[in-house]
Structures are given as C-alpha cells and as structure tokens.
Short mmCIF file of C-alpha atoms in Angstrom, two decimals:
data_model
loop_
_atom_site.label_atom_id
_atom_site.label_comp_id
_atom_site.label_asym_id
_atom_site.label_seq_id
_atom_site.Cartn_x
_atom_site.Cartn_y
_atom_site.Cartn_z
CA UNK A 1 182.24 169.38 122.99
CA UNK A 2 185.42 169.82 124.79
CA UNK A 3 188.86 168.87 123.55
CA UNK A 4 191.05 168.54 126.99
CA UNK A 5 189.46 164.97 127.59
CA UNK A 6 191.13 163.59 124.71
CA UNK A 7 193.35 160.13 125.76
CA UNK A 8 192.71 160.53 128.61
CA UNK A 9 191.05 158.68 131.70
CA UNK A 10 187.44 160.35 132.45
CA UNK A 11 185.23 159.53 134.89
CA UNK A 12 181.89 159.35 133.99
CA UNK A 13 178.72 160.90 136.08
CA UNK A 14 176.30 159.31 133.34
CA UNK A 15 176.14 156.71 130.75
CA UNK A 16 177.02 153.14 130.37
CA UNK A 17 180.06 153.65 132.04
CA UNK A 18 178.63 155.40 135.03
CA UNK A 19 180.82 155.43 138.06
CA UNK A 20 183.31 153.91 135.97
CA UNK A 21 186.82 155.80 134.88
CA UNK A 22 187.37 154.88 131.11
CA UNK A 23 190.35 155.81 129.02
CA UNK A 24 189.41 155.17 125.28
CA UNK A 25 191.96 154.84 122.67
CA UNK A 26 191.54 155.18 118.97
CA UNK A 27 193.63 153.33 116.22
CA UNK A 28 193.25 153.57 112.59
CA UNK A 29 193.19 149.65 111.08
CA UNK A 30 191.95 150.22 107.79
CA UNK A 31 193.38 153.52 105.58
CA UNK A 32 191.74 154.90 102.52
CA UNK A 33 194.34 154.44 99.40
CA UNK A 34 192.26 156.58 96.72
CA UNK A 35 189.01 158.20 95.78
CA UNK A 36 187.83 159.74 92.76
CA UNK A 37 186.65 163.61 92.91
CA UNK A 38 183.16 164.02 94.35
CA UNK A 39 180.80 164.32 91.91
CA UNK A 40 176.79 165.39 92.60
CA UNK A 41 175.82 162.64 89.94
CA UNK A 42 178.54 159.61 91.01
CA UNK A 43 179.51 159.77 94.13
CA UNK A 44 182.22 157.18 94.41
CA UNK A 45 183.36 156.64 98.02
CA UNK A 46 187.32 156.66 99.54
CA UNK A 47 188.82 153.07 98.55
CA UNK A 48 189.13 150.65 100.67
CA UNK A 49 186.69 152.07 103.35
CA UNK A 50 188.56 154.00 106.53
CA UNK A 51 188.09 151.84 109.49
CA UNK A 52 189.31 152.94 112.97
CA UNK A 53 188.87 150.40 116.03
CA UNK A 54 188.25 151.98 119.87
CA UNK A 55 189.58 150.29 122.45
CA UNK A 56 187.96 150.76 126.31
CA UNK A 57 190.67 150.30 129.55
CA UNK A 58 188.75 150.74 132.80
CA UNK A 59 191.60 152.74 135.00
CA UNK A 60 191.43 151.71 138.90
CA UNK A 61 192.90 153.45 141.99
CA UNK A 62 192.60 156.90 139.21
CA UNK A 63 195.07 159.31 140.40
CA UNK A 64 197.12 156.96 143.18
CA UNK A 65 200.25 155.63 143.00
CA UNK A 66 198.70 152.08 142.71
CA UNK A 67 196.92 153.28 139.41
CA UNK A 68 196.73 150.61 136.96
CA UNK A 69 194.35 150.10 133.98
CA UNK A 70 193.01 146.67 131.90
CA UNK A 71 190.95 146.75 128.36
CA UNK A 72 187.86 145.51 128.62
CA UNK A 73 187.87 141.59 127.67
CA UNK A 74 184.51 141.42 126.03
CA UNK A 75 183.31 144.27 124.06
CA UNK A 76 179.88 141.91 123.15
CA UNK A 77 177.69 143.60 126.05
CA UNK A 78 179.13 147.51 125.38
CA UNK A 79 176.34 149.69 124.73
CA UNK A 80 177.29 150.99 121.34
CA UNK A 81 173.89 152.87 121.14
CA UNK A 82 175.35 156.51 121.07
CA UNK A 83 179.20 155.91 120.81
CA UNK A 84 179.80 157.92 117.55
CA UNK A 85 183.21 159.03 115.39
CA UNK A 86 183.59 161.67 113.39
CA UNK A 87 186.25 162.58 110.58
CA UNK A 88 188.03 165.83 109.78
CA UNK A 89 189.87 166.43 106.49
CA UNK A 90 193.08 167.60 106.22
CA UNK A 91 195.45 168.55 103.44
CA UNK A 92 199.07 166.56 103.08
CA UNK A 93 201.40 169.70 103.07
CA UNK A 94 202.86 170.98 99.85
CA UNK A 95 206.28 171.04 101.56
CA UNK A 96 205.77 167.50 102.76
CA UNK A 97 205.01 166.64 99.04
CA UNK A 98 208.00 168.19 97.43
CA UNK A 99 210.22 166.84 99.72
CA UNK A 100 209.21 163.23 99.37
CA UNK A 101 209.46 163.54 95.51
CA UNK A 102 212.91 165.09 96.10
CA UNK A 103 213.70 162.23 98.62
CA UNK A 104 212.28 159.64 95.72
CA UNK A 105 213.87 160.96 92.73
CA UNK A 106 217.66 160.79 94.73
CA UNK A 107 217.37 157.31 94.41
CA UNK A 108 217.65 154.75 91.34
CA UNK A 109 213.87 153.74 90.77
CA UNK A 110 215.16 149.48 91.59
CA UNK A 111 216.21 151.14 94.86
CA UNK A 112 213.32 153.66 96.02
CA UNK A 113 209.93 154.13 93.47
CA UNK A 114 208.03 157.66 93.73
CA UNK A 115 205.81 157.80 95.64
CA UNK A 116 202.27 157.06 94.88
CA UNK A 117 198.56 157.68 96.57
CA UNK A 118 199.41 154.43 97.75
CA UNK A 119 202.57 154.53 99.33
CA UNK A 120 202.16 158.18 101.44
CA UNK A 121 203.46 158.26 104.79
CA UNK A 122 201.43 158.86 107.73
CA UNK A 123 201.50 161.97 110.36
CA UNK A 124 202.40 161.53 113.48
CA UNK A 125 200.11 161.87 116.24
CA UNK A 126 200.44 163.95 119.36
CA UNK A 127 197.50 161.01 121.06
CA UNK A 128 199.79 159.03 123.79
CA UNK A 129 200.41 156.43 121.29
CA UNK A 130 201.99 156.96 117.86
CA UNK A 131 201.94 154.26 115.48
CA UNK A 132 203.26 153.76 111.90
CA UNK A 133 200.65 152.02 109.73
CA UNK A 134 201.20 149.67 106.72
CA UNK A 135 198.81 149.84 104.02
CA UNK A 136 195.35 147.76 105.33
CA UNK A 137 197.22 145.74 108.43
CA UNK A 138 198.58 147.60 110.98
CA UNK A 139 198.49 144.62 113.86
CA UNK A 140 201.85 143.69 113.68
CA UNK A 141 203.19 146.95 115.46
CA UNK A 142 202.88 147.70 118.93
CA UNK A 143 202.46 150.99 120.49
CA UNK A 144 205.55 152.86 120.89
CA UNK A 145 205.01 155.60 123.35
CA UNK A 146 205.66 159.52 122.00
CA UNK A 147 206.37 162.64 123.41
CA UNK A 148 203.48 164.55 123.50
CA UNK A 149 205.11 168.18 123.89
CA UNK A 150 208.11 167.33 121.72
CA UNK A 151 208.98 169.95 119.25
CA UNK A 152 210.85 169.99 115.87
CA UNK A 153 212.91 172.78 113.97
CA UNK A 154 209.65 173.56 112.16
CA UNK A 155 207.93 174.84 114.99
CA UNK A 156 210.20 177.89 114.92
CA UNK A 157 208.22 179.34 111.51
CA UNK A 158 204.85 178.72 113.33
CA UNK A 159 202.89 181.71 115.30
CA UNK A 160 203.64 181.79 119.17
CA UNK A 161 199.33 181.36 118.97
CA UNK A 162 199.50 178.81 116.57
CA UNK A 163 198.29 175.41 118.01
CA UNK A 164 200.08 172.66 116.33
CA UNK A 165 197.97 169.62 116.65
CA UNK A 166 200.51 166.86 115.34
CA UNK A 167 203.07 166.79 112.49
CA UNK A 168 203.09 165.07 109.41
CA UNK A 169 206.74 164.46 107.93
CA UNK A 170 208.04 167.11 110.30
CA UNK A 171 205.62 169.88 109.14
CA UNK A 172 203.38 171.17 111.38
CA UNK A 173 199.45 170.63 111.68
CA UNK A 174 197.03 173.41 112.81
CA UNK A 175 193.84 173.30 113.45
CA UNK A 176 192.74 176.07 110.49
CA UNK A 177 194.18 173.96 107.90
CA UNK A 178 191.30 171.72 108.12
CA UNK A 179 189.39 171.39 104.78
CA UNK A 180 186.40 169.16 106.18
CA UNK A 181 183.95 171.15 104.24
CA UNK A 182 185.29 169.27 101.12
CA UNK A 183 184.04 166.01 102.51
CA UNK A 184 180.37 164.50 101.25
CA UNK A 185 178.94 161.63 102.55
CA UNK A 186 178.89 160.23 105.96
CA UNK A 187 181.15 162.22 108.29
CA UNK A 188 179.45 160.90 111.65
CA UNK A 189 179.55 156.86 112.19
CA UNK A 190 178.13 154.67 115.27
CA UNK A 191 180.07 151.96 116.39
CA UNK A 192 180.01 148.03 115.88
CA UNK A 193 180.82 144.93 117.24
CA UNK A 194 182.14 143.11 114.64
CA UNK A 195 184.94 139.45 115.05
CA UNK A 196 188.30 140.47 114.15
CA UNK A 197 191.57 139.04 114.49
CA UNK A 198 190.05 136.42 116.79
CA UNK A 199 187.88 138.82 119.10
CA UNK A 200 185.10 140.73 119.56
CA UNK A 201 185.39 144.51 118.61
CA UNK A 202 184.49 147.69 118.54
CA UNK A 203 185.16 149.64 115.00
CA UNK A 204 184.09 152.57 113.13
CA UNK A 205 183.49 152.20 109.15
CA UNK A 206 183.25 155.33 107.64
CA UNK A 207 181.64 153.36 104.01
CA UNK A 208 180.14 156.65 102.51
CA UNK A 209 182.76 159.46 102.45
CA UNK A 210 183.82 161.32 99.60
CA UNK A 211 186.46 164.38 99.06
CA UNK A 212 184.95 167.50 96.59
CA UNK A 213 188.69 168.38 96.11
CA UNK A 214 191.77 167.11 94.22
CA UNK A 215 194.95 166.33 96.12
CA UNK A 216 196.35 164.03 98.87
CA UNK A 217 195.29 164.31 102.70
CA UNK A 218 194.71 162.89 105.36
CA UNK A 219 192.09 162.16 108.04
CA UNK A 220 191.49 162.95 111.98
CA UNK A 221 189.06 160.46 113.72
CA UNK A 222 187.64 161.75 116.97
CA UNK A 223 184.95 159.88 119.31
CA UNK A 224 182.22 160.39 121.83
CA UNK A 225 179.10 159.24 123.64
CA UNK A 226 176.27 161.59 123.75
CA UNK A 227 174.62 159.91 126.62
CA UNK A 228 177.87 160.31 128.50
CA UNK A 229 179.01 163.04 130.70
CA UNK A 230 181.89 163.77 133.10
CA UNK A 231 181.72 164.51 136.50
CA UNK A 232 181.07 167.82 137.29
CA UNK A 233 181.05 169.11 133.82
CA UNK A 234 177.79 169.47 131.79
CA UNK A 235 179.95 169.60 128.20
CA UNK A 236 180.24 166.28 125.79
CA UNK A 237 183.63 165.43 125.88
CA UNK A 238 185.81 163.96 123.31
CA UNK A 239 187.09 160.94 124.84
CA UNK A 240 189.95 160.16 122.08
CA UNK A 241 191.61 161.11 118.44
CA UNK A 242 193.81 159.68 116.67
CA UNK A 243 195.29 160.66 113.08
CA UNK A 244 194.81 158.55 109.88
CA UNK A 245 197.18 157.49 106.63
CA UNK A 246 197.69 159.30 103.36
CA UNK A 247 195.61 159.24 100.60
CA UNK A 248 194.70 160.76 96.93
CA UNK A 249 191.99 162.29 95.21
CA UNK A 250 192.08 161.78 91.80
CA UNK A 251 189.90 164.04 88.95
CA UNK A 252 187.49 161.66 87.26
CA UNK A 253 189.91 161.20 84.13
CA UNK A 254 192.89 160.57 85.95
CA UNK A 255 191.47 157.85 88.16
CA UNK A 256 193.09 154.93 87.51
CA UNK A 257 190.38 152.42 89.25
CA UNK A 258 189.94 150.15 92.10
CA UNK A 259 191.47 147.40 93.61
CA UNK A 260 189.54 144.30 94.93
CA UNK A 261 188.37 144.79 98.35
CA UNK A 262 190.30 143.93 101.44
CA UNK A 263 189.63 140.92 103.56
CA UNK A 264 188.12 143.31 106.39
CA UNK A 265 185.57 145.51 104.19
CA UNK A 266 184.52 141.80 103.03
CA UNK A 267 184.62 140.77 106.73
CA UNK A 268 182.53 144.27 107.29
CA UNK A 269 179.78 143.44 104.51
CA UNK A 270 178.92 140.14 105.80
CA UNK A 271 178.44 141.60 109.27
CA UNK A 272 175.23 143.43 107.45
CA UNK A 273 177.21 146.91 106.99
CA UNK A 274 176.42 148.39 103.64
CA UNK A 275 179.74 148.69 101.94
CA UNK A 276 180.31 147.57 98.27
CA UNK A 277 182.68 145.03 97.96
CA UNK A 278 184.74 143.87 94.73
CA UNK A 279 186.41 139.94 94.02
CA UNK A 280 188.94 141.38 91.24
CA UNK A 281 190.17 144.76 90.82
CA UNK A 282 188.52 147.68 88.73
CA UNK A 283 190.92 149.29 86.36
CA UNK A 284 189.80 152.41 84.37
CA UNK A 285 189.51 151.53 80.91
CA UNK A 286 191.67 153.64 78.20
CA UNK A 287 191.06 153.95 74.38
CA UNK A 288 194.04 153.12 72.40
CA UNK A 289 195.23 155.85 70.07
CA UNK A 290 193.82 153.41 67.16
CA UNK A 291 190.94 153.15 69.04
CA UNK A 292 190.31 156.82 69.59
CA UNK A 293 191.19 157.55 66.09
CA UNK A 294 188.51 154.77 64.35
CA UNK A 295 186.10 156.41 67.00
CA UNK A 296 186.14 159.45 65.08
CA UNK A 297 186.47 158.53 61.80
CA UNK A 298 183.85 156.79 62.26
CA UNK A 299 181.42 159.88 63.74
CA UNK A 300 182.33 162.09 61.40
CA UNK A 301 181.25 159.58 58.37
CA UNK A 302 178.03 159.95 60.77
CA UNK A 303 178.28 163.41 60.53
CA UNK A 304 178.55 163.26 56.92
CA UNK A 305 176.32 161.03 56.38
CA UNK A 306 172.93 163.22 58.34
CA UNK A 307 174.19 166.40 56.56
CA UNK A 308 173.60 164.23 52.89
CA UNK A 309 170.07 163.23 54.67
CA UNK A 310 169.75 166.43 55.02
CA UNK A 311 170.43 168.12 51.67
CA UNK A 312 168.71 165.31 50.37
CA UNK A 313 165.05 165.85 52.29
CA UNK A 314 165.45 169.69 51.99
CA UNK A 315 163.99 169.58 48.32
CA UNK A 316 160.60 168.47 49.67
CA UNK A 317 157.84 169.66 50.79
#
C-alpha cells in the first residue's frame, strides 16, 4: 500500500467509485477509555469499543480553479464490500506523561484533578483536519483546519531522517515508535452502514481489540478498498488516517472495572454487530482488610484441620 494518497482526492481507475474522484476523510467518534492487560485465557476487549466514521466527498472540476467537492448524501447504496480500517498502536510519550502530572499537581485538586485513563488528551493530527475529541461525543466540534507542515520547538531534538507523523502534546510521533505487535484481536474491520445522529453512515467498530502491554497509548486508524485502484498506479492506496484519543492499560489487579456501555455501542449491538454491551457499570470487586483477614484464618483452620486427618489416618493400615 502506498501512503502519499492519504486525505487526499484520488481518482479511481477501478472499483465502486470508478471514474469518480473521491476524497475520504476519517474521524474518530467513539475512543477507547480502558482495557485490562491481554491475557491468552480472558481476553477482555478496549472499553467502550473504538469507533471511527468515514466520510466520502466526490471532488468535481479536480485540479481547476472551479474545484469544489460535496459528501455523499446517502451512504445506504455504498458498496462497503471491501472498504476495510486498520489500527496501529502507539505509546503516549513518557515526556508527555510527566508533564501532564506536573501540569496537574500545580493546581489545587477543586481546581484541576490528575489526570486519569479517562481524561488523556488527544494527539494532534497532521490529516487536513484536526479535531479535539471529548470523551464518547465528539459532534459538537467542527473541523478546524491545521497546518500540515507546521513545526514545534521539539522538532529540533528529532533526526534530520526522522519522519514525524503528528504530535501528541507537542512531542513528536515517528513512525518506529509503533508498538502494534502488542495488539490481539481484530486489527482489520469492514465497514457498516449503521443510523446515527439522524443519518445513514458509514463506521468502523473495532469490538475485539486488546493491548498485551501495560501503559497509556493511543491509536492510528487508516482505510482502504482492495477492489480499488488509482489511475495509473497498480499499488492499494491508503485513502485516509486519522489519529485516535488516549487510553490505559491496566494489569489485571489494578483494573478498576467497566462502565455501562455508551448509547452508540448499544446503538452498534442492535444493528447485529457482536459487541457486549452492559446496563450498569462493572466495578472490580475488593476484599476488605477484615475480609481478607477472616479469609485466611479461616484456610489455615483448613489447613489445620487435613494435617489432624492426616495424623489421624496415618496409624492404619
């Protein structure tokens, strides 16, 4: 596949859209807040589900100075046979971490809380749109344009061969930080139709994905249609990206359980997707100290109790 497609408007030589020039555009509507450690035996997936919806603009008079582009109104008769997103993994970095504890502990905890899995920031993306998102909605905020070459006082630190792929809290992102062989589970989606907000659309649910790896990332979505092909080019192109919200990986004793599921992974389930969905939330349960302590006083009278059996039974035969 080739990367120098990305956000921008193709024109395609095969494929639904054939004769057509398409610019897709990505947007994360649904971030993961938490998972618990990968395990072989439980494999609990990234909660709530990551959902990312693609949006399709035809683009007419392409490279004129009449050029002017309009989303497709009715994304019910899109072939979505083929039209696939994938996820890479990447790591929050550690001096993005210290200096939003730094940042949270300057401030009276009324004022500012630390930060939690659920309250990360997001990175920024270098797609043509940049958006902040809000935990679960992000529909409120419009797309603010962003300067795709634009460069911070970090970049300085970073190899003249280093390609930065976005930023996230002014540190930079490159490409061999990616950790993606720490995910499990379903890293390649096909698309859906689904009702939301009002109107049909197309989203990717990515219902099966687990991290192998303490800590907090972050995700990269990326699609493509294998039955698609630009003009003049025999590679697969990858038609858009765009860069998910923060979450944590928790070890299996530190997890501190799930809340109930969103309105859209509910919305998701009854459209026949296979996610597992939850009325009330899920908090891990923890033994009280008198709890813990009867727990043992009361297996080691066990204990006691099998090694008299024993003594006992040893005289016969």
């Amino acid at each position: 596949m080739i990367s120098s497609w990305i956000n921008r408007p193709i024109h395609f030589a095969s494929g639904h859209f054939r004769g057509q020039t398409i610019r897709t555009e990505l947007e994360e509507i649904q971030k993961a807040d938490l998972g618990r450690k990968y395990a072989r035996v439980d494999r609990r997936p990234l909660d709530p589900p990551p959902v990312v919806r693609l949006r399709l603009y035809e683009v007419f008079n392409f490279g004129t100075d009449t050029q002017y582009e309009k989303e497709i109104s009715d994304y019910s008769d899109t072939q979505t046979l083929g039209l696939l997103c994938y996820v890479d993994l990447f790591p929050v970095p550690m001096q993005s971490l210290i200096s939003t504890q730094t940042a949270a502990s300057s401030y009276e905890p009324c004022h500012l809380p630390r930060m939690s899995g659920r309250d990360l920031p997001e990175p920024s993306s270098r797609s043509l749109f940049h958006h902040s998102y809000p935990r679960h909605d992000t529909s409120q905020h419009p797309h603010t344009p962003a300067m795709p070459n634009q460069t911070t006082p970090q970049d300085e630190h970073v190899p003249p061969d280093s390609d930065v792929l976005t930023h996230f809290n002014d540190q930079p992102i490159t490409e061999d930080m990616k950790r993606t062989s720490a995910l499990s589970g379903a890293t390649f989606v096909q698309s859906a139709v689904i009702d939301h907000q009002g109107r049909k659309t197309l989203v990717f649910a990515f219902a099966d994905l687990a991290v192998k790896i303490e800590g907090q990332f972050f995700l990269r979505y990326r699609c493509f249609d294998i039955f698609s092909r630009v003009s003049e080019h025999d590679d697969l192109p990858i038609q858009s990206e765009c860069y998910g919200g923060a979450f944590k990986i928790y070890s299996t004793k530190e997890f501190p359980g799930l809340q109930a599921s969103t309105e859209l992974t509910k919305q998701l389930a009854r459209w026949g997707m296979r996610l597992n969905t939850r009325e009330t939330e899920r908090k891990r349960k923890r033994k009280s100290p008198a709890a813990s302590a009867s727990a043992s006083a009361s297996a080691s009278t066990s204990m006691k109790g099998k090694e008299r059996d024993a003594d006992s039974d040893s005289g016969y035969e």
